[in-house]
Amino acid sequence: GVCYPTVFGEPQLTGEEITALLDGGESPAPSLARDAAYLAAGGADFLVLLCHTAHAFFSEIQAAVSVPLLDMVSLSVRYAGEAGVRCLGVLCTEGTRAAALYDRAAARMGMTVRYPADHAALHDYIYRILKENGGAGVSGNGGTSGDDSSAALVRAATELAAAGCDGLLLGCTELSLPPAARSLGARFFFCGRWLPVIAPVDLLARRTLLLCGKSIKEDGAYAPFSLTWQPAVLQNTGGGDRTGDPRHFL
């Protein structure tokens, strides 16, 4: 039969909603659960949540619907494990780091996670440059003294590689898209070694298409690491995720 996935979770959580993670503010979980229930009632076969930070409320959202909700965090960490990564450098917002989403998922895989020391600079890059400037990837209004704003991303990646990370993960939706992703490439070179750069949004898109029985066509214009290798996790339709619930298609 025809498969109808439904994507939600965009636009990303607002600053006020991220306060729920950082300072104990009002949780966005009820509104996300209502959105999920509305979409499921409309006939979606499964739901796709693109916002990394919103995965902090994954259990509440899944509990509100009977259709599966794909778990981008678990999928990405399992992918990294299959790629041989043992220490994962995560590039993300303050909300995602505070929620410890990747820390917990990595611990279940026997992996460790690191974040940049100057995480505020990376958070600023994601929100102030990519979002307010429409993903332009250069400074300008709201940017930093005329420099290429992607320097903050490259500095963070370099720091993580120097700290011993053997893989990098783009833990914010915007970072998985050009031009931000192009600033690191599919693999990041540091001191004679190449680190895979894992783009969860690309993994999620590929998993969604496979679940719908669709073939995947690469145009060659931009192929991050996530699309250059076909791991078992993308083909697996059984198993479980953080809750052991097979409905998550992981």
CSV table of C-alpha atoms in Angstrom, one decimal:
chain,number,residue,atom,x,y,z
A,1,GLY,CA,0.0,0.0,0.0
A,2,VAL,CA,0.9,3.6,-0.2
A,3,CYS,CA,2.9,4.9,2.8
A,4,TYR,CA,2.1,8.4,4.1
A,5,PRO,CA,4.9,9.8,6.3
A,6,THR,CA,4.3,13.2,8.0
A,7,VAL,CA,7.1,15.5,8.9
A,8,PHE,CA,6.7,17.9,11.8
A,9,GLY,CA,8.9,19.7,14.3
A,10,GLU,CA,9.8,22.7,12.1
A,11,PRO,CA,10.3,25.5,12.7
A,12,GLN,CA,12.7,24.6,15.4
A,13,LEU,CA,11.8,25.1,19.1
A,14,THR,CA,11.8,28.7,20.0
A,15,GLY,CA,14.1,30.2,22.6
A,16,GLU,CA,11.3,30.2,25.1
A,17,GLU,CA,10.6,26.5,24.6
A,18,ILE,CA,14.3,25.7,25.0
A,19,THR,CA,14.0,27.3,28.4
A,20,ALA,CA,12.0,24.2,29.4
A,21,LEU,CA,15.3,22.3,29.0
A,22,LEU,CA,17.7,24.9,30.4
A,23,ASP,CA,15.8,26.6,33.2
A,24,GLY,CA,12.7,24.5,33.9
A,25,GLY,CA,10.3,26.7,31.9
A,26,GLU,CA,7.0,25.5,30.4
A,27,SER,CA,7.4,22.4,28.4
A,28,PRO,CA,6.4,22.3,24.7
A,29,ALA,CA,5.6,18.6,25.0
A,30,PRO,CA,1.8,19.0,25.2
A,31,SER,CA,1.7,21.1,22.0
A,32,LEU,CA,4.0,18.8,20.2
A,33,ALA,CA,1.9,15.8,21.3
A,34,ARG,CA,-1.3,17.6,20.0
A,35,ASP,CA,0.4,18.2,16.7
A,36,ALA,CA,1.4,14.6,16.4
A,37,ALA,CA,-2.1,13.4,17.3
A,38,TYR,CA,-3.7,15.7,14.7
A,39,LEU,CA,-1.3,14.5,12.0
A,40,ALA,CA,-1.9,10.8,12.9
A,41,ALA,CA,-5.6,11.4,12.8
A,42,GLY,CA,-5.2,12.8,9.3
A,43,GLY,CA,-3.9,9.4,8.0
A,44,ALA,CA,-0.1,9.5,8.5
A,45,ASP,CA,1.4,6.0,8.6
A,46,PHE,CA,4.4,7.3,10.6
A,47,LEU,CA,5.8,10.6,11.8
A,48,VAL,CA,9.1,12.2,11.2
A,49,LEU,CA,10.5,14.7,13.8
A,50,LEU,CA,13.2,16.9,12.3
A,51,CYS,CA,14.1,19.0,15.3
A,52,HIS,CA,16.9,17.5,17.4
A,53,THR,CA,16.0,19.4,20.6
A,54,ALA,CA,12.3,18.3,20.4
A,55,HIS,CA,13.5,14.7,20.8
A,56,ALA,CA,13.8,15.5,24.5
A,57,PHE,CA,10.0,15.1,24.5
A,58,PHE,CA,10.1,12.0,22.3
A,59,SER,CA,8.3,9.7,24.8
A,60,GLU,CA,5.5,12.2,25.4
A,61,ILE,CA,5.0,12.6,21.6
A,62,GLN,CA,5.0,8.9,20.9
A,63,ALA,CA,2.6,8.2,23.7
A,64,ALA,CA,0.1,10.5,22.1
A,65,VAL,CA,-0.2,8.5,18.9
A,66,SER,CA,-0.5,4.9,17.8
A,67,VAL,CA,1.6,5.3,14.6
A,68,PRO,CA,5.4,5.2,14.8
A,69,LEU,CA,7.6,8.2,15.4
A,70,LEU,CA,11.0,7.8,13.9
A,71,ASP,CA,13.8,8.4,16.4
A,72,MET,CA,16.5,10.4,14.7
A,73,VAL,CA,18.8,10.4,17.7
A,74,SER,CA,18.9,6.7,18.2
A,75,LEU,CA,19.2,6.1,14.4
A,76,SER,CA,22.2,8.5,14.1
A,77,VAL,CA,24.1,7.0,17.1
A,78,ARG,CA,23.6,3.5,15.9
A,79,TYR,CA,24.8,4.6,12.5
A,80,ALA,CA,27.9,6.1,14.1
A,81,GLY,CA,28.5,2.8,15.9
A,82,GLU,CA,28.3,0.8,12.7
A,83,ALA,CA,30.8,3.2,11.2
A,84,GLY,CA,33.3,2.4,14.0
A,85,VAL,CA,33.0,5.6,15.9
A,86,ARG,CA,33.8,5.3,19.6
A,87,CYS,CA,34.1,9.0,20.6
A,88,LEU,CA,31.5,11.2,19.0
A,89,GLY,CA,31.9,14.9,18.7
A,90,VAL,CA,28.4,16.5,18.7
A,91,LEU,CA,27.8,20.0,17.2
A,92,CYS,CA,24.5,21.2,18.4
A,93,THR,CA,22.5,23.9,20.3
A,94,GLU,CA,22.5,24.5,24.0
A,95,GLY,CA,19.1,22.9,24.3
A,96,THR,CA,20.1,19.6,22.7
A,97,ARG,CA,23.3,19.5,24.9
A,98,ALA,CA,21.3,20.2,28.0
A,99,ALA,CA,18.8,17.5,27.2
A,100,ALA,CA,21.8,15.0,27.0
A,101,LEU,CA,20.0,13.2,24.1
A,102,TYR,CA,23.2,12.0,22.4
A,103,ASP,CA,24.9,11.3,25.7
A,104,ARG,CA,22.3,8.8,26.7
A,105,ALA,CA,22.0,7.2,23.3
A,106,ALA,CA,25.8,6.9,23.0
A,107,ALA,CA,26.2,5.4,26.4
A,108,ARG,CA,23.8,2.6,25.4
A,109,MET,CA,26.1,1.8,22.5
A,110,GLY,CA,29.3,2.0,24.7
A,111,MET,CA,30.3,5.2,23.0
A,112,THR,CA,31.4,8.5,24.6
A,113,VAL,CA,30.3,12.0,23.5
A,114,ARG,CA,32.1,15.3,23.6
A,115,TYR,CA,31.0,18.9,23.0
A,116,PRO,CA,33.1,22.0,22.2
A,117,ALA,CA,34.4,23.9,25.2
A,118,ASP,CA,33.1,27.2,23.9
A,119,HIS,CA,29.6,25.8,23.2
A,120,ALA,CA,28.1,29.2,23.5
A,121,ALA,CA,29.9,30.3,20.3
A,122,LEU,CA,28.5,27.3,18.4
A,123,HIS,CA,25.0,28.0,19.7
A,124,ASP,CA,25.3,31.6,18.6
A,125,TYR,CA,26.5,30.5,15.2
A,126,ILE,CA,23.5,28.2,14.8
A,127,TYR,CA,20.8,30.7,16.0
A,128,ARG,CA,22.2,34.1,15.1
A,129,ILE,CA,23.9,33.4,11.8
A,130,LEU,CA,22.1,30.4,10.2
A,131,LYS,CA,18.6,31.3,11.3
A,132,GLU,CA,18.4,35.1,11.3
A,133,ASN,CA,20.4,35.3,8.1
A,134,GLY,CA,18.4,32.5,6.4
A,135,GLY,CA,21.3,30.0,6.3
A,136,ALA,CA,23.6,32.4,4.3
A,137,GLY,CA,26.6,31.0,6.1
A,138,VAL,CA,28.4,34.4,6.1
A,139,SER,CA,28.4,37.1,8.7
A,140,GLY,CA,26.9,40.4,7.6
A,141,ASN,CA,24.0,41.7,9.8
A,142,GLY,CA,24.2,40.0,13.1
A,143,GLY,CA,27.4,38.3,12.2
A,144,THR,CA,30.9,38.5,13.6
A,145,SER,CA,33.3,41.3,12.3
A,146,GLY,CA,33.0,40.4,8.7
A,147,ASP,CA,34.6,36.9,9.1
A,148,ASP,CA,33.2,33.9,7.4
A,149,SER,CA,30.8,32.8,10.1
A,150,SER,CA,31.5,29.1,9.4
A,151,ALA,CA,34.8,29.6,11.2
A,152,ALA,CA,33.0,29.0,14.5
A,153,LEU,CA,31.8,25.6,13.2
A,154,VAL,CA,35.2,24.7,11.8
A,155,ARG,CA,36.9,25.7,15.1
A,156,ALA,CA,34.5,23.6,17.1
A,157,ALA,CA,35.1,20.6,14.8
A,158,THR,CA,38.9,21.0,15.0
A,159,GLU,CA,38.7,21.2,18.8
A,160,LEU,CA,36.7,18.0,19.0
A,161,ALA,CA,39.1,16.2,16.6
A,162,ALA,CA,42.1,17.3,18.7
A,163,ALA,CA,40.3,16.0,21.8
A,164,GLY,CA,40.2,12.5,20.4
A,165,CYS,CA,36.8,12.3,18.7
A,166,ASP,CA,36.8,9.9,15.8
A,167,GLY,CA,33.5,11.1,14.3
A,168,LEU,CA,31.5,14.3,14.2
A,169,LEU,CA,27.7,14.6,14.3
A,170,LEU,CA,25.8,17.6,13.0
A,171,GLY,CA,23.3,17.8,15.8
A,172,CYS,CA,21.1,20.6,14.5
A,173,THR,CA,18.8,20.5,11.5
A,174,GLU,CA,20.4,23.6,10.0
A,175,LEU,CA,23.9,22.2,10.3
A,176,SER,CA,22.9,19.3,8.1
A,177,LEU,CA,22.1,21.6,5.2
A,178,PRO,CA,24.3,23.6,2.8
A,179,PRO,CA,26.2,25.8,3.2
A,180,ALA,CA,26.9,24.9,6.8
A,181,ALA,CA,27.5,21.2,6.1
A,182,ARG,CA,29.8,22.1,3.2
A,183,SER,CA,32.1,23.9,5.5
A,184,LEU,CA,33.0,20.6,7.1
A,185,GLY,CA,32.4,18.2,4.1
A,186,ALA,CA,31.5,14.6,4.2
A,187,ARG,CA,34.7,13.8,6.1
A,188,PHE,CA,36.8,16.2,8.2
A,189,PHE,CA,40.6,16.0,7.9
A,190,PHE,CA,42.7,16.5,11.0
A,191,CYS,CA,46.3,15.6,11.6
A,192,GLY,CA,46.5,12.9,8.9
A,193,ARG,CA,43.2,11.3,9.6
A,194,TRP,CA,39.7,11.6,8.2
A,195,LEU,CA,36.7,11.8,10.6
A,196,PRO,CA,33.2,10.9,9.3
A,197,VAL,CA,30.8,13.8,9.5
A,198,ILE,CA,27.4,12.3,10.2
A,199,ALA,CA,24.3,14.3,9.2
A,200,PRO,CA,21.2,12.9,11.1
A,201,VAL,CA,18.7,14.7,8.8
A,202,ASP,CA,20.1,12.9,5.8
A,203,LEU,CA,19.9,9.6,7.6
A,204,LEU,CA,16.3,10.3,8.6
A,205,ALA,CA,15.4,11.3,5.0
A,206,ARG,CA,16.9,8.1,3.6
A,207,ARG,CA,15.2,6.0,6.3
A,208,THR,CA,11.9,7.6,5.5
A,209,LEU,CA,12.2,6.9,1.8
A,210,LEU,CA,13.2,3.3,2.4
A,211,LEU,CA,10.2,2.8,4.7
A,212,CYS,CA,8.0,4.1,1.9
A,213,GLY,CA,9.5,1.7,-0.6
A,214,LYS,CA,11.2,4.4,-2.6
A,215,SER,CA,14.6,4.2,-4.3
A,216,ILE,CA,17.1,6.9,-3.6
A,217,LYS,CA,18.7,8.9,-6.4
A,218,GLU,CA,21.9,10.8,-5.7
A,219,ASP,CA,22.5,13.9,-7.8
A,220,GLY,CA,26.2,14.1,-6.9
A,221,ALA,CA,25.9,17.8,-6.0
A,222,TYR,CA,26.2,17.2,-2.3
A,223,ALA,CA,26.7,13.9,-0.6
A,224,PRO,CA,27.6,14.0,3.1
A,225,PHE,CA,29.0,10.9,4.8
A,226,SER,CA,25.6,9.8,5.7
A,227,LEU,CA,24.7,9.2,2.1
A,228,THR,CA,27.9,7.6,0.9
A,229,TRP,CA,27.6,4.3,2.8
A,230,GLN,CA,24.7,2.0,3.3
A,231,PRO,CA,24.7,0.5,6.9
A,232,ALA,CA,22.6,-2.2,8.1
A,233,VAL,CA,20.7,0.1,10.5
A,234,LEU,CA,19.0,1.9,7.5
A,235,GLN,CA,17.7,-1.4,6.1
A,236,ASN,CA,16.6,-2.9,9.4
A,237,THR,CA,12.8,-2.9,9.9
A,238,GLY,CA,12.9,-4.7,13.3
A,239,GLY,CA,14.6,-4.2,16.6
A,240,GLY,CA,13.9,-1.4,19.0
A,241,ASP,CA,15.1,1.9,20.1
A,242,ARG,CA,15.6,3.7,23.5
A,243,THR,CA,12.4,2.2,24.8
A,244,GLY,CA,12.6,-1.2,23.0
A,245,ASP,CA,9.5,-0.4,21.1
A,246,PRO,CA,9.7,-1.8,17.6
A,247,ARG,CA,7.2,0.8,16.3
A,248,HIS,CA,10.1,3.2,16.0
A,249,PHE,CA,11.3,1.3,12.9
A,250,LEU,CA,14.9,1.1,14.4
